Amino acid sequence: MVHDLKGALDALDANEPVSLLGLREAQWLDAKSGPYQLANPKAVEELAKDVAAFANGGGGVIVVGISTRLEHGEEVLDRVVGVDPAVMNTDAVRKLIRQWITPAPRGVRVGWSGVEGGERVLFIQVPAQAAETLFVVPAPVGKPGSPRPDTVSVPVRDGDSTHWLPRTEIQRLLSAGVRSSGMPTPEALAEVVRQAVSGADTEQDRGLRIGQGLPDREREMRAAHEQLAAAGLGQPAGEAWAQGEAALQDLRHEVDSEPGWVLCLVAGRPPVAVAEPVWQAIVETGRRAPDGQDPLAAIGFPSPPADTDTPWVVSADTRSVDLNGGSWGRGRLTCSMRGVWRWQPLPWFSLNQGRSAEIGTAGQAPALRLRALVNLPWAGTGALEVSKPRRTQLEQQLPHSALASAVTLLYRRRGTKLPAVRWERGPFNNSARSVGYTCSIGGSGAGPAMTASVMVALPSVMESTVVACADVLIESPETWAAELGPGWETRLELHEVQAVLLSAWETAAELLPDVVGDPAALAWTAPPTTELRMTCERPAESGVLPILDTLIDLTPLGARDGSALSRMAVTITAAPTMDRRERQALLRHALVHMAREFGYVDAEVDLLM
């Protein structure tokens, strides 16, 4: 159930506008049953008034395409009626907001919500703005033409309504400003009047400079603007502001019909001018970060190509931009042919383990566990579930999966053919929010020699992400040796471990997620990760865990500095779906990173198959 602005935005981002039904219009929420008719001057004035009111009132969201009903004197969101995307062009809406509101509110997001083929709504999110800023619009006249430069009105949000600030209150605010800053000289006032009469209403004519608002970086920003001006950079659309280590400023395009720019300067990188549609996609992607994190602090800033050390441009027709410097790490934002932007991490390795690293291990004590665990921090997981058709499909696929093939191969290499074809539910919980299957191979009444298992779990109170896991357990080397007969080695070669981890990773990343939904339709709220683990878990009679070397031949990694190990693990931050050859190469590099971090300092990628 949606209760607040964050919940409403999450529902809209998840293409679930129906989740807003039953809400009451409030300080942060306004609903419109019909679209703003952008060809109608009165409708444009209404749009500017509504957006500026939210900018003055702490932020909020306008949803266009939901009708309301009157209930106890309050407007309640009642029905999704939808809006034809052809009637309201998002770029036109953004441009009108910039033209009619002074200063242009920062971070306004205009987007669509709803599924293809169904009723879609348009939403305009206005983030909370700087507390000391007042947003004004021209006095409404209801006639065609550009905004008048010689009038001013101040819309404010009051509960579930929008009102004009009374003239007496505007006079009081102006007087307070005069008391604080001093009365302008007659010459200065005359210049303002002259500009208004002449129709000069650009931000430059009204006094805004490149870099204004950041005096320490003004010279640097002016120099960057001069270097990039040939791309079409116009004059400021607002003051510059700091965002972490970055200096930013909204700029107009020198051609009025073209989208504007954001000038972005980050220490240690060449300046970049980012076309507004691309910048909007960057901010919208980072906005999915949880816990109210600033979008740019999460996703980072544009990172130049490796061969670029001079000012560069990200134009409006750009289909891909690299980002770095945020908590998500290195990533790439790519636009599909349908105009949908999607962020994916660029691969990197660490030893960071999540809370789910040992999920599903309670009550188990195999001699050796080889595990691939994929963390999928998707947005909109509330709509996901394990349906019966998807569960049935998984049951049919598991005997032919990469994981089943890898386990079968371990036996086949030792002269025995025992295919991993019989998969049974459990021992993990199976429900509408989780899946668990196990395949026992070989052994006798004392238990199997080897076990393969898979599980998927949707977010819970304890875990905030979707988790998919694939394990291969050597339950008992002794049982396995007796089953194989004399002369066969149960100690795994390192290339066999690679093959098992590769197949487990592929199964957990590409087969299992399909059981809860369509991964291609879901966006990230944080970087997805894969944890690869090799652990000894069955204590010897002394109570001490055995060492990995007794169960895996680690000699290809070279000599190790330090004491023996019973476990090693590495975390890969990368897109879950990839070509098998790419996954194989990434696996080798990850294992070498892990080996070096755990003391095998001579480990080399070329030594691994």
mmCIF file of N, CA and C in Angstrom, residues 138 157 173 288 300 337:
data_model
loop_
_atom_site.group_PDB
_atom_site.id
_atom_site.type_symbol
_atom_site.label_atom_id
_atom_site.label_comp_id
_atom_site.label_asym_id
_atom_site.label_seq_id
_atom_site.Cartn_x
_atom_site.Cartn_y
_atom_site.Cartn_z
ATOM 1 N N PRO A 138 5.260 34.164 -14.920
ATOM 2 C CA PRO A 138 4.611 35.389 -15.396
ATOM 3 C C PRO A 138 3.138 35.391 -14.976
ATOM 4 N N ARG A 157 1.780 25.825 -2.944
ATOM 5 C CA ARG A 157 0.992 24.634 -2.636
ATOM 6 C C ARG A 157 0.514 24.728 -1.196
ATOM 7 N N LEU A 173 7.805 40.251 0.946
ATOM 8 C CA LEU A 173 9.042 39.543 0.636
ATOM 9 C C LEU A 173 10.038 40.452 -0.077
ATOM 10 N N ARG A 288 16.517 5.700 -8.389
ATOM 11 C CA ARG A 288 15.996 4.444 -7.861
ATOM 12 C C ARG A 288 16.796 3.946 -6.657
ATOM 13 N N GLY A 300 26.797 8.423 -9.968
ATOM 14 C CA GLY A 300 28.029 9.076 -10.395
ATOM 15 C C GLY A 300 27.825 10.028 -11.554
ATOM 16 N N MET A 337 16.753 0.655 -28.644
ATOM 17 C CA MET A 337 16.120 1.181 -29.846
ATOM 18 C C MET A 337 14.731 1.736 -29.552
#
